[in-house]
C-alpha atoms as an extended CHARMM CRD file, in Angstrom:
* protein
*
       287  EXT
         1         1  MET       CA             17.8590000000       87.8900000000       46.8370000000  PROA      1               0.0000000000
         2         2  ASP       CA             18.5650000000       86.6190000000       43.3130000000  PROA      2               0.0000000000
         3         3  ILE       CA             17.8310000000       82.8770000000       43.1960000000  PROA      3               0.0000000000
         4         4  ASP       CA             20.7070000000       82.4680000000       40.7350000000  PROA      4               0.0000000000
         5         5  LEU       CA             23.1550000000       83.4630000000       43.4800000000  PROA      5               0.0000000000
         6         6  LEU       CA             21.9580000000       80.5720000000       45.6220000000  PROA      6               0.0000000000
         7         7  LYS       CA             21.9900000000       78.1500000000       42.6830000000  PROA      7               0.0000000000
         8         8  THR       CA             25.5800000000       79.1440000000       41.9660000000  PROA      8               0.0000000000
         9         9  PHE       CA             26.5330000000       78.7670000000       45.6210000000  PROA      9               0.0000000000
        10        10  LEU       CA             25.0390000000       75.2570000000       45.7500000000  PROA      10              0.0000000000
        11        11  GLU       CA             26.7950000000       74.2320000000       42.5320000000  PROA      11              0.0000000000
        12        12  VAL       CA             30.1710000000       75.3950000000       43.8530000000  PROA      12              0.0000000000
        13        13  GLN       CA             29.4460000000       73.6470000000       47.1580000000  PROA      13              0.0000000000
        14        14  GLN       CA             28.6870000000       70.4500000000       45.2490000000  PROA      14              0.0000000000
        15        15  THR       CA             31.6760000000       70.5200000000       42.8870000000  PROA      15              0.0000000000
        16        16  ARG       CA             34.1430000000       72.2380000000       45.2520000000  PROA      16              0.0000000000
        17        17  HSD       CA             35.5560000000       73.8880000000       42.1370000000  PROA      17              0.0000000000
        18        18  PHE       CA             34.7660000000       77.2370000000       40.5010000000  PROA      18              0.0000000000
        19        19  GLY       CA             35.7350000000       76.0270000000       37.0390000000  PROA      19              0.0000000000
        20        20  ARG       CA             33.5700000000       72.8960000000       37.0960000000  PROA      20              0.0000000000
        21        21  ALA       CA             30.6750000000       74.8520000000       38.5870000000  PROA      21              0.0000000000
        22        22  ALA       CA             31.0040000000       77.3660000000       35.7480000000  PROA      22              0.0000000000
        23        23  GLU       CA             30.8630000000       74.5650000000       33.1620000000  PROA      23              0.0000000000
        24        24  ASN       CA             27.7800000000       73.0160000000       34.7680000000  PROA      24              0.0000000000
        25        25  LEU       CA             26.0100000000       76.3710000000       34.8980000000  PROA      25              0.0000000000
        26        26  PHE       CA             27.1380000000       77.4430000000       31.3910000000  PROA      26              0.0000000000
        27        27  LEU       CA             28.8600000000       80.4930000000       32.8280000000  PROA      27              0.0000000000
        28        28  THR       CA             32.3760000000       81.8540000000       32.8150000000  PROA      28              0.0000000000
        29        29  GLN       CA             34.4890000000       81.2590000000       35.8940000000  PROA      29              0.0000000000
        30        30  ALA       CA             34.6320000000       85.0240000000       36.3930000000  PROA      30              0.0000000000
        31        31  ALA       CA             30.8220000000       85.1550000000       36.4870000000  PROA      31              0.0000000000
        32        32  VAL       CA             30.7150000000       82.4040000000       39.1130000000  PROA      32              0.0000000000
        33        33  SER       CA             33.3010000000       84.2190000000       41.2360000000  PROA      33              0.0000000000
        34        34  ALA       CA             31.3270000000       87.4560000000       40.9330000000  PROA      34              0.0000000000
        35        35  ARG       CA             28.1040000000       85.7650000000       42.0420000000  PROA      35              0.0000000000
        36        36  ILE       CA             29.7730000000       84.2010000000       45.0740000000  PROA      36              0.0000000000
        37        37  LYS       CA             31.2900000000       87.5680000000       45.9830000000  PROA      37              0.0000000000
        38        38  GLN       CA             27.8620000000       89.2060000000       45.6790000000  PROA      38              0.0000000000
        39        39  LEU       CA             26.3270000000       86.5170000000       47.8940000000  PROA      39              0.0000000000
        40        40  GLU       CA             29.0520000000       87.0000000000       50.4990000000  PROA      40              0.0000000000
        41        41  ASN       CA             28.3430000000       90.7340000000       50.5160000000  PROA      41              0.0000000000
        42        42  ILE       CA             24.6590000000       90.0230000000       51.1400000000  PROA      42              0.0000000000
        43        43  VAL       CA             25.2050000000       87.5720000000       54.0180000000  PROA      43              0.0000000000
        44        44  GLY       CA             28.0480000000       89.6650000000       55.3940000000  PROA      44              0.0000000000
        45        45  SER       CA             30.5810000000       86.8660000000       55.6580000000  PROA      45              0.0000000000
        46        46  PRO       CA             32.6500000000       84.5690000000       53.4110000000  PROA      46              0.0000000000
        47        47  VAL       CA             30.9260000000       81.3110000000       52.4640000000  PROA      47              0.0000000000
        48        48  PHE       CA             34.0550000000       79.5570000000       51.1830000000  PROA      48              0.0000000000
        49        49  THR       CA             37.6670000000       79.4490000000       52.2400000000  PROA      49              0.0000000000
        50        50  ARG       CA             40.0900000000       79.3180000000       49.3510000000  PROA      50              0.0000000000
        51        51  TYR       CA             43.6260000000       77.9800000000       49.7120000000  PROA      51              0.0000000000
        52        52  ARG       CA             45.2820000000       76.9270000000       46.4690000000  PROA      52              0.0000000000
        53        53  ASN       CA             43.0510000000       74.1710000000       45.0500000000  PROA      53              0.0000000000
        54        54  ASN       CA             41.3440000000       73.4080000000       48.3500000000  PROA      54              0.0000000000
        55        55  LEU       CA             37.8740000000       74.9760000000       48.4660000000  PROA      55              0.0000000000
        56        56  GLN       CA             35.9190000000       74.4670000000       51.6930000000  PROA      56              0.0000000000
        57        57  LEU       CA             32.7360000000       75.8410000000       53.2230000000  PROA      57              0.0000000000
        58        58  THR       CA             33.0880000000       78.2840000000       56.0770000000  PROA      58              0.0000000000
        59        59  GLU       CA             30.8090000000       77.9550000000       59.0970000000  PROA      59              0.0000000000
        60        60  THR       CA             28.5400000000       80.5550000000       57.4760000000  PROA      60              0.0000000000
        61        61  GLY       CA             28.5420000000       78.5220000000       54.2780000000  PROA      61              0.0000000000
        62        62  ARG       CA             27.6360000000       75.3130000000       56.1120000000  PROA      62              0.0000000000
        63        63  ARG       CA             24.7080000000       77.0320000000       57.8150000000  PROA      63              0.0000000000
        64        64  LEU       CA             23.5730000000       78.5190000000       54.5200000000  PROA      64              0.0000000000
        65        65  VAL       CA             23.4220000000       75.2270000000       52.5700000000  PROA      65              0.0000000000
        66        66  PRO       CA             20.0810000000       73.8440000000       53.8770000000  PROA      66              0.0000000000
        67        67  HSD       CA             18.4180000000       77.2640000000       53.6280000000  PROA      67              0.0000000000
        68        68  ALA       CA             19.6840000000       77.7690000000       50.0860000000  PROA      68              0.0000000000
        69        69  GLN       CA             18.4230000000       74.3240000000       49.1070000000  PROA      69              0.0000000000
        70        70  ALA       CA             15.0000000000       75.0400000000       50.6080000000  PROA      70              0.0000000000
        71        71  ILE       CA             14.6940000000       78.3950000000       48.8240000000  PROA      71              0.0000000000
        72        72  VAL       CA             15.7420000000       77.0120000000       45.4370000000  PROA      72              0.0000000000
        73        73  ILE       CA             13.3820000000       74.0400000000       45.7450000000  PROA      73              0.0000000000
        74        74  ALA       CA             10.5020000000       76.2090000000       46.9570000000  PROA      74              0.0000000000
        75        75  TRP       CA             10.9770000000       78.5920000000       44.0450000000  PROA      75              0.0000000000
        76        76  ALA       CA             11.0350000000       75.7130000000       41.5540000000  PROA      76              0.0000000000
        77        77  ARG       CA              7.8540000000       74.3370000000       43.0840000000  PROA      77              0.0000000000
        78        78  ALA       CA              6.1770000000       77.7480000000       42.9780000000  PROA      78              0.0000000000
        79        79  LYS       CA              6.9430000000       78.0730000000       39.2550000000  PROA      79              0.0000000000
        80        80  GLN       CA              5.5230000000       74.6070000000       38.6370000000  PROA      80              0.0000000000
        81        81  GLU       CA              2.3430000000       75.2830000000       40.5890000000  PROA      81              0.0000000000
        82        82  VAL       CA              1.5260000000       78.5990000000       38.9250000000  PROA      82              0.0000000000
        83        83  SER       CA              1.9410000000       76.9920000000       35.5040000000  PROA      83              0.0000000000
        84        84  LEU       CA             -0.4100000000       74.0680000000       36.2140000000  PROA      84              0.0000000000
        85        85  ASP       CA             -3.1470000000       73.3550000000       33.7300000000  PROA      85              0.0000000000
        86        86  ARG       CA             -6.5210000000       74.6510000000       34.8690000000  PROA      86              0.0000000000
        87        87  ASN       CA             -7.8250000000       71.0860000000       35.0280000000  PROA      87              0.0000000000
        88        88  ASN       CA             -5.1550000000       70.1890000000       37.5790000000  PROA      88              0.0000000000
        89        89  ASP       CA             -5.8840000000       71.8450000000       40.8770000000  PROA      89              0.0000000000
        90        90  ILE       CA             -2.8380000000       71.0470000000       43.0000000000  PROA      90              0.0000000000
        91        91  MET       CA              0.6420000000       69.5340000000       43.0010000000  PROA      91              0.0000000000
        92        92  LEU       CA              1.6320000000       66.9810000000       45.6430000000  PROA      92              0.0000000000
        93        93  GLY       CA              5.1600000000       65.8340000000       46.3500000000  PROA      93              0.0000000000
        94        94  VAL       CA              5.6740000000       62.2710000000       47.5960000000  PROA      94              0.0000000000
        95        95  GLY       CA              9.0800000000       61.2560000000       48.8820000000  PROA      95              0.0000000000
        96        96  ALA       CA             10.4970000000       58.0690000000       50.3250000000  PROA      96              0.0000000000
        97        97  ILE       CA             13.5880000000       56.1410000000       51.2140000000  PROA      97              0.0000000000
        98        98  ALA       CA             14.7170000000       54.7240000000       47.8810000000  PROA      98              0.0000000000
        99        99  GLY       CA             13.8800000000       51.0780000000       48.6110000000  PROA      99              0.0000000000
       100       100  LEU       CA             10.2380000000       51.8200000000       49.4000000000  PROA      100             0.0000000000
       101       101  TRP       CA              9.5220000000       52.8820000000       45.8320000000  PROA      101             0.0000000000
       102       102  ASP       CA             10.3820000000       49.3680000000       44.6670000000  PROA      102             0.0000000000
       103       103  LEU       CA              8.3710000000       47.7550000000       47.4260000000  PROA      103             0.0000000000
       104       104  PHE       CA              4.9790000000       49.4240000000       47.0110000000  PROA      104             0.0000000000
       105       105  LEU       CA              5.0060000000       53.1720000000       46.4070000000  PROA      105             0.0000000000
       106       106  GLN       CA              5.3800000000       52.9900000000       42.6320000000  PROA      106             0.0000000000
       107       107  ASP       CA              2.1730000000       50.9610000000       42.3960000000  PROA      107             0.0000000000
       108       108  SER       CA              0.4650000000       53.2930000000       44.8840000000  PROA      108             0.0000000000
       109       109  LEU       CA              1.3860000000       56.2990000000       42.7750000000  PROA      109             0.0000000000
       110       110  ASN       CA              0.1230000000       54.6250000000       39.6110000000  PROA      110             0.0000000000
       111       111  LYS       CA             -3.2320000000       53.9110000000       41.2420000000  PROA      111             0.0000000000
       112       112  SER       CA             -3.4900000000       57.3810000000       42.7730000000  PROA      112             0.0000000000
       113       113  TYR       CA             -3.0660000000       58.9520000000       39.3600000000  PROA      113             0.0000000000
       114       114  HSD       CA             -6.3890000000       57.3980000000       38.3700000000  PROA      114             0.0000000000
       115       115  ASP       CA             -8.1850000000       57.5670000000       41.7220000000  PROA      115             0.0000000000
       116       116  GLN       CA             -7.2530000000       61.0960000000       42.8190000000  PROA      116             0.0000000000
       117       117  GLN       CA             -8.1730000000       63.4140000000       39.9810000000  PROA      117             0.0000000000
       118       118  GLY       CA             -6.8890000000       66.9720000000       39.7220000000  PROA      118             0.0000000000
       119       119  ILE       CA             -3.4400000000       66.2650000000       41.1830000000  PROA      119             0.0000000000
       120       120  VAL       CA             -0.0500000000       66.5870000000       39.5360000000  PROA      120             0.0000000000
       121       121  TRP       CA              2.3450000000       64.2510000000       41.3400000000  PROA      121             0.0000000000
       122       122  ARG       CA              6.0250000000       64.7490000000       42.0370000000  PROA      122             0.0000000000
       123       123  ALA       CA              7.9530000000       61.6550000000       43.1560000000  PROA      123             0.0000000000
       124       124  GLU       CA             11.3400000000       61.7930000000       44.8940000000  PROA      124             0.0000000000
       125       125  ALA       CA             13.7890000000       59.5030000000       46.6830000000  PROA      125             0.0000000000
       126       126  HSD       CA             16.0930000000       60.8130000000       49.4250000000  PROA      126             0.0000000000
       127       127  PRO       CA             17.7400000000       59.7240000000       52.6990000000  PROA      127             0.0000000000
       128       128  GLN       CA             15.6150000000       60.1250000000       55.8240000000  PROA      128             0.0000000000
       129       129  ASP       CA             17.2540000000       63.3300000000       57.0690000000  PROA      129             0.0000000000
       130       130  VAL       CA             16.6810000000       65.0480000000       53.7280000000  PROA      130             0.0000000000
       131       131  LEU       CA             13.0410000000       63.9200000000       53.6310000000  PROA      131             0.0000000000
       132       132  VAL       CA             12.3740000000       65.2800000000       57.1210000000  PROA      132             0.0000000000
       133       133  ARG       CA             14.0080000000       68.5950000000       56.2720000000  PROA      133             0.0000000000
       134       134  ARG       CA             11.9180000000       68.8290000000       53.0960000000  PROA      134             0.0000000000
       135       135  LEU       CA              8.7460000000       68.2440000000       55.1200000000  PROA      135             0.0000000000
       136       136  LEU       CA              9.7270000000       71.0140000000       57.5190000000  PROA      136             0.0000000000
       137       137  ASP       CA             10.5680000000       73.3300000000       54.6150000000  PROA      137             0.0000000000
       138       138  ARG       CA              7.1360000000       72.5680000000       53.0790000000  PROA      138             0.0000000000
       139       139  THR       CA              8.8390000000       71.5360000000       49.8210000000  PROA      139             0.0000000000
       140       140  LEU       CA              7.5310000000       67.9700000000       50.1910000000  PROA      140             0.0000000000
       141       141  ASP       CA              4.0080000000       66.9590000000       51.1880000000  PROA      141             0.0000000000
       142       142  VAL       CA              4.3110000000       63.3870000000       52.4260000000  PROA      142             0.0000000000
       143       143  ALA       CA              7.2920000000       61.1450000000       53.1200000000  PROA      143             0.0000000000
       144       144  TYR       CA              7.5780000000       57.4270000000       53.8290000000  PROA      144             0.0000000000
       145       145  LEU       CA             10.2690000000       56.5370000000       56.3580000000  PROA      145             0.0000000000
       146       146  TYR       CA             11.6120000000       53.5940000000       58.3250000000  PROA      146             0.0000000000
       147       147  GLU       CA             11.6440000000       55.7030000000       61.4970000000  PROA      147             0.0000000000
       148       148  SER       CA              9.0190000000       58.1770000000       62.7260000000  PROA      148             0.0000000000
       149       149  ALA       CA              9.9920000000       61.8270000000       62.3310000000  PROA      149             0.0000000000
       150       150  LYS       CA             10.8360000000       63.1640000000       65.8000000000  PROA      150             0.0000000000
       151       151  HSD       CA              9.5320000000       66.6970000000       65.3790000000  PROA      151             0.0000000000
       152       152  SER       CA              6.5010000000       68.4150000000       66.8620000000  PROA      152             0.0000000000
       153       153  ASP       CA              5.5330000000       69.9610000000       63.5000000000  PROA      153             0.0000000000
       154       154  ILE       CA              5.3970000000       66.6170000000       61.7120000000  PROA      154             0.0000000000
       155       155  ARG       CA              2.6980000000       64.0070000000       62.0970000000  PROA      155             0.0000000000
       156       156  SER       CA              3.9520000000       60.4150000000       61.7880000000  PROA      156             0.0000000000
       157       157  LEU       CA              1.4290000000       57.6760000000       61.0630000000  PROA      157             0.0000000000
       158       158  ALA       CA              2.3730000000       54.0190000000       61.4290000000  PROA      158             0.0000000000
       159       159  VAL       CA              1.3970000000       52.4920000000       58.1050000000  PROA      159             0.0000000000
       160       160  GLN       CA              2.3090000000       48.8030000000       58.1620000000  PROA      160             0.0000000000
       161       161  GLU       CA              5.0780000000       46.4130000000       59.0310000000  PROA      161             0.0000000000
       162       162  ILE       CA              7.1500000000       44.6660000000       56.4110000000  PROA      162             0.0000000000
       163       163  ASP       CA              8.8760000000       41.3710000000       57.1060000000  PROA      163             0.0000000000
       164       164  LEU       CA             12.5010000000       41.1460000000       56.0340000000  PROA      164             0.0000000000
       165       165  VAL       CA             13.8370000000       37.6280000000       55.6100000000  PROA      165             0.0000000000
       166       166  LEU       CA             17.2840000000       36.3140000000       54.7950000000  PROA      166             0.0000000000
       167       167  VAL       CA             17.3470000000       34.6060000000       51.4090000000  PROA      167             0.0000000000
       168       168  ALA       CA             20.2590000000       33.0150000000       49.5870000000  PROA      168             0.0000000000
       169       169  THR       CA             21.1810000000       31.5730000000       46.2190000000  PROA      169             0.0000000000
       170       170  PRO       CA             21.3020000000       27.7520000000       45.8140000000  PROA      170             0.0000000000
       171       171  LYS       CA             24.9810000000       27.0150000000       46.4240000000  PROA      171             0.0000000000
       172       172  LEU       CA             25.1240000000       28.7410000000       49.8130000000  PROA      172             0.0000000000
       173       173  GLY       CA             23.1310000000       26.1100000000       51.6920000000  PROA      173             0.0000000000
       174       174  ASP       CA             20.7610000000       26.5930000000       54.6100000000  PROA      174             0.0000000000
       175       175  ASN       CA             23.0440000000       27.8080000000       57.4020000000  PROA      175             0.0000000000
       176       176  ALA       CA             22.9770000000       31.5340000000       58.1790000000  PROA      176             0.0000000000
       177       177  ASP       CA             26.6070000000       31.8140000000       59.2800000000  PROA      177             0.0000000000
       178       178  ASP       CA             27.7950000000       30.1610000000       56.0740000000  PROA      178             0.0000000000
       179       179  ALA       CA             25.4780000000       32.1310000000       53.7960000000  PROA      179             0.0000000000
       180       180  LEU       CA             26.4710000000       35.4430000000       55.3920000000  PROA      180             0.0000000000
       181       181  GLN       CA             30.0190000000       35.0210000000       54.1590000000  PROA      181             0.0000000000
       182       182  GLN       CA             28.6170000000       36.4010000000       50.8970000000  PROA      182             0.0000000000
       183       183  TYR       CA             26.2800000000       39.1020000000       52.1750000000  PROA      183             0.0000000000
       184       184  VAL       CA             24.6390000000       41.8460000000       50.1290000000  PROA      184             0.0000000000
       185       185  ALA       CA             23.7430000000       44.6340000000       52.5750000000  PROA      185             0.0000000000
       186       186  VAL       CA             20.5520000000       46.5480000000       51.8090000000  PROA      186             0.0000000000
       187       187  ASP       CA             19.9780000000       49.7540000000       53.7790000000  PROA      187             0.0000000000
       188       188  TRP       CA             16.8380000000       49.1110000000       55.8330000000  PROA      188             0.0000000000
       189       189  GLY       CA             17.5230000000       51.8620000000       58.3660000000  PROA      189             0.0000000000
       190       190  THR       CA             19.1080000000       52.2180000000       61.7850000000  PROA      190             0.0000000000
       191       191  THR       CA             16.7320000000       49.9250000000       63.6760000000  PROA      191             0.0000000000
       192       192  PHE       CA             17.4030000000       47.0910000000       61.2420000000  PROA      192             0.0000000000
       193       193  ASN       CA             21.1640000000       47.5960000000       61.5450000000  PROA      193             0.0000000000
       194       194  ILE       CA             20.9390000000       47.3560000000       65.3380000000  PROA      194             0.0000000000
       195       195  GLN       CA             18.8850000000       44.1600000000       65.2220000000  PROA      195             0.0000000000
       196       196  PHE       CA             21.1530000000       42.6470000000       62.5900000000  PROA      196             0.0000000000
       197       197  ALA       CA             24.2570000000       43.4050000000       64.6680000000  PROA      197             0.0000000000
       198       198  LYS       CA             22.6820000000       41.7170000000       67.7070000000  PROA      198             0.0000000000
       199       199  ASN       CA             22.2740000000       38.4980000000       65.7490000000  PROA      199             0.0000000000
       200       200  PHE       CA             25.3630000000       38.5070000000       63.5470000000  PROA      200             0.0000000000
       201       201  ALA       CA             28.8450000000       39.8360000000       64.2070000000  PROA      201             0.0000000000
       202       202  ASP       CA             31.6630000000       40.7290000000       61.8050000000  PROA      202             0.0000000000
       203       203  VAL       CA             29.7790000000       39.8950000000       58.6230000000  PROA      203             0.0000000000
       204       204  PRO       CA             31.8220000000       40.5110000000       55.4450000000  PROA      204             0.0000000000
       205       205  VAL       CA             29.8510000000       42.5390000000       52.9110000000  PROA      205             0.0000000000
       206       206  MET       CA             30.0200000000       41.9110000000       49.1670000000  PROA      206             0.0000000000
       207       207  MET       CA             28.0390000000       45.0050000000       48.2430000000  PROA      207             0.0000000000
       208       208  HSD       CA             26.0610000000       47.8540000000       49.8260000000  PROA      208             0.0000000000
       209       209  THR       CA             22.8960000000       49.2410000000       48.2440000000  PROA      209             0.0000000000
       210       210  SER       CA             19.8390000000       51.2700000000       49.2190000000  PROA      210             0.0000000000
       211       211  LEU       CA             17.6500000000       49.5320000000       46.6180000000  PROA      211             0.0000000000
       212       212  SER       CA             16.2150000000       46.0570000000       47.0850000000  PROA      212             0.0000000000
       213       213  ARG       CA             15.8610000000       45.7960000000       43.3010000000  PROA      213             0.0000000000
       214       214  ILE       CA             19.6380000000       46.1220000000       42.8850000000  PROA      214             0.0000000000
       215       215  ALA       CA             20.2240000000       43.4200000000       45.4980000000  PROA      215             0.0000000000
       216       216  MET       CA             17.7410000000       41.0840000000       43.8020000000  PROA      216             0.0000000000
       217       217  ASN       CA             19.3050000000       41.6160000000       40.3860000000  PROA      217             0.0000000000
       218       218  PHE       CA             22.7520000000       41.0130000000       41.8530000000  PROA      218             0.0000000000
       219       219  LEU       CA             21.5930000000       37.7060000000       43.3300000000  PROA      219             0.0000000000
       220       220  GLN       CA             20.2900000000       36.6840000000       39.9170000000  PROA      220             0.0000000000
       221       221  ALA       CA             23.8210000000       36.9580000000       38.5510000000  PROA      221             0.0000000000
       222       222  HSD       CA             25.9910000000       35.9820000000       41.5360000000  PROA      222             0.0000000000
       223       223  GLU       CA             25.9620000000       33.7250000000       44.5620000000  PROA      223             0.0000000000
       224       224  GLY       CA             25.0680000000       35.5870000000       47.7280000000  PROA      224             0.0000000000
       225       225  CYS       CA             22.4350000000       36.3630000000       50.3400000000  PROA      225             0.0000000000
       226       226  ALA       CA             20.4450000000       39.4090000000       51.4390000000  PROA      226             0.0000000000
       227       227  TYR       CA             17.6710000000       40.5160000000       53.7580000000  PROA      227             0.0000000000
       228       228  LEU       CA             14.7140000000       41.3150000000       51.4990000000  PROA      228             0.0000000000
       229       229  PRO       CA             10.9540000000       41.8290000000       51.9130000000  PROA      229             0.0000000000
       230       230  PHE       CA              9.1410000000       38.5150000000       51.7860000000  PROA      230             0.0000000000
       231       231  GLU       CA              6.6320000000       39.9140000000       49.3000000000  PROA      231             0.0000000000
       232       232  LEU       CA              9.3500000000       40.7270000000       46.7830000000  PROA      232             0.0000000000
       233       233  ILE       CA             10.9830000000       37.3060000000       46.8200000000  PROA      233             0.0000000000
       234       234  ALA       CA              7.9850000000       35.0060000000       47.4120000000  PROA      234             0.0000000000
       235       235  ASP       CA              7.6550000000       33.9700000000       43.7610000000  PROA      235             0.0000000000
       236       236  GLN       CA             11.3730000000       33.1130000000       43.5530000000  PROA      236             0.0000000000
       237       237  LEU       CA             11.4510000000       30.7480000000       46.5280000000  PROA      237             0.0000000000
       238       238  GLY       CA             12.3350000000       27.2430000000       45.4220000000  PROA      238             0.0000000000
       239       239  GLN       CA             13.8340000000       28.5970000000       42.2220000000  PROA      239             0.0000000000
       240       240  ARG       CA             16.7640000000       31.0120000000       42.3530000000  PROA      240             0.0000000000
       241       241  LEU       CA             16.3640000000       31.8240000000       46.0680000000  PROA      241             0.0000000000
       242       242  HSD       CA             15.6210000000       29.9320000000       49.2710000000  PROA      242             0.0000000000
       243       243  LEU       CA             14.9220000000       31.0070000000       52.8490000000  PROA      243             0.0000000000
       244       244  ILE       CA             17.6420000000       30.6890000000       55.4620000000  PROA      244             0.0000000000
       245       245  GLU       CA             15.4670000000       29.1360000000       58.1450000000  PROA      245             0.0000000000
       246       246  ASP       CA             17.8030000000       29.6870000000       61.1120000000  PROA      246             0.0000000000
       247       247  ALA       CA             18.0830000000       33.4500000000       60.4450000000  PROA      247             0.0000000000
       248       248  PRO       CA             15.6000000000       35.6250000000       62.3540000000  PROA      248             0.0000000000
       249       249  LYS       CA             12.8770000000       37.5090000000       60.5510000000  PROA      249             0.0000000000
       250       250  ILE       CA             13.3200000000       41.2500000000       61.1170000000  PROA      250             0.0000000000
       251       251  SER       CA             10.1790000000       43.3650000000       60.9240000000  PROA      251             0.0000000000
       252       252  ARG       CA             10.2350000000       47.0580000000       60.0410000000  PROA      252             0.0000000000
       253       253  ARG       CA              7.4510000000       49.4920000000       60.7640000000  PROA      253             0.0000000000
       254       254  LEU       CA              6.8270000000       52.0110000000       57.9930000000  PROA      254             0.0000000000
       255       255  PHE       CA              5.7190000000       55.5690000000       58.7380000000  PROA      255             0.0000000000
       256       256  ALA       CA              3.9120000000       58.0810000000       56.5490000000  PROA      256             0.0000000000
       257       257  CYS       CA              4.7960000000       61.6160000000       57.6440000000  PROA      257             0.0000000000
       258       258  TYR       CA              3.4930000000       65.0540000000       56.7400000000  PROA      258             0.0000000000
       259       259  HSD       CA              3.4990000000       68.5780000000       58.1580000000  PROA      259             0.0000000000
       260       260  ASN       CA              0.7500000000       69.3260000000       60.6750000000  PROA      260             0.0000000000
       261       261  GLU       CA             -0.2320000000       72.4890000000       58.8120000000  PROA      261             0.0000000000
       262       262  ASN       CA             -0.2220000000       71.1080000000       55.2750000000  PROA      262             0.0000000000
       263       263  LYS       CA             -3.2660000000       72.5390000000       53.5010000000  PROA      263             0.0000000000
       264       264  TYR       CA             -3.6380000000       69.3790000000       51.4210000000  PROA      264             0.0000000000
       265       265  GLU       CA             -4.1130000000       67.0750000000       54.4000000000  PROA      265             0.0000000000
       266       266  LYS       CA             -7.2730000000       65.5300000000       52.9210000000  PROA      266             0.0000000000
       267       267  GLN       CA             -5.5000000000       64.4830000000       49.7240000000  PROA      267             0.0000000000
       268       268  ILE       CA             -2.4790000000       63.2780000000       51.7040000000  PROA      268             0.0000000000
       269       269  GLN       CA             -4.6730000000       61.1170000000       53.9250000000  PROA      269             0.0000000000
       270       270  GLN       CA             -6.3120000000       59.6280000000       50.8440000000  PROA      270             0.0000000000
       271       271  PHE       CA             -2.9260000000       58.7450000000       49.3880000000  PROA      271             0.0000000000
       272       272  ILE       CA             -1.7680000000       57.2040000000       52.6690000000  PROA      272             0.0000000000
       273       273  SER       CA             -4.9130000000       55.0640000000       52.8540000000  PROA      273             0.0000000000
       274       274  LEU       CA             -4.3880000000       53.9280000000       49.2890000000  PROA      274             0.0000000000
       275       275  SER       CA             -0.7580000000       53.0160000000       49.9880000000  PROA      275             0.0000000000
       276       276  GLU       CA             -1.8560000000       50.9430000000       52.9900000000  PROA      276             0.0000000000
       277       277  GLN       CA             -4.2960000000       49.0780000000       50.7760000000  PROA      277             0.0000000000
       278       278  GLN       CA             -1.5220000000       48.4830000000       48.2690000000  PROA      278             0.0000000000
       279       279  LEU       CA              0.6840000000       46.9320000000       50.9360000000  PROA      279             0.0000000000
       280       280  GLU       CA             -2.1130000000       44.6750000000       52.1230000000  PROA      280             0.0000000000
       281       281  GLU       CA             -2.9900000000       43.5600000000       48.5950000000  PROA      281             0.0000000000
       282       282  GLN       CA              0.6310000000       42.7560000000       47.8220000000  PROA      282             0.0000000000
       283       283  GLY       CA              0.9750000000       40.7470000000       51.0120000000  PROA      283             0.0000000000
       284       284  ALA       CA              4.0690000000       42.6760000000       51.9830000000  PROA      284             0.0000000000
       285       285  VAL       CA              3.1800000000       42.5340000000       55.6480000000  PROA      285             0.0000000000
       286       286  SER       CA              3.3070000000       38.8440000000       56.3970000000  PROA      286             0.0000000000
       287       287  CYS       CA              5.2740000000       35.7110000000       55.7140000000  PROA      287             0.0000000000
């Protein structure tokens, strides 16, 4: 199958519009329509339903999306790997929930670049379900998650725990219920949300974000509070931020996951060990 057919399908699926997809792909709308028609002939069923300006995936189209994504990504990775410099033996893809890059993975990647020679690194940030699917598709080598991957083909290693503490800006005082009237919600995963809901009910949210860095920057400019890793805010305590002492600390276990049959297991294990060392050196695991 022509990869361009799948790329066109995914672009139409993303934009829900043939004209906008054509602009993004630098094609005519007629060319986009022809590619979708050719794809439908190959799969033997329509992939979109078209009614006036309402373009929706059919059941066939919905089933095709993850496979099309995997094929396009795998092809892109194959082209990258065959064009590697002779001095660089392999390419490794590291993925994580967005907030974990800010916490420790960026530093781990920087150190690995020097310590693990002969590797070209690819760094990505995705939601957990996308990361797990990428591991299963073999288009990602190792992923860092807040929850272990529940699949027999994926090995999940408990890396470390991080301590999340409630911190607030000066004017909000020391009481959790009062501070939480101006709450910045950082996405720390399902387990965190369950524990938070057990302790606090009906909390109004000022802002949602998946990045702790965005929450921290917001608190530099506005009054508010947020659950953040102790390691990230330790040097700001007593200055712009203070601990809310009557709010519970919520610990999150981090997991490093990779496919059981990944041929680069040795290099993956080395990277995981290095990332554990990075967490320990940063003191992200205790408060």
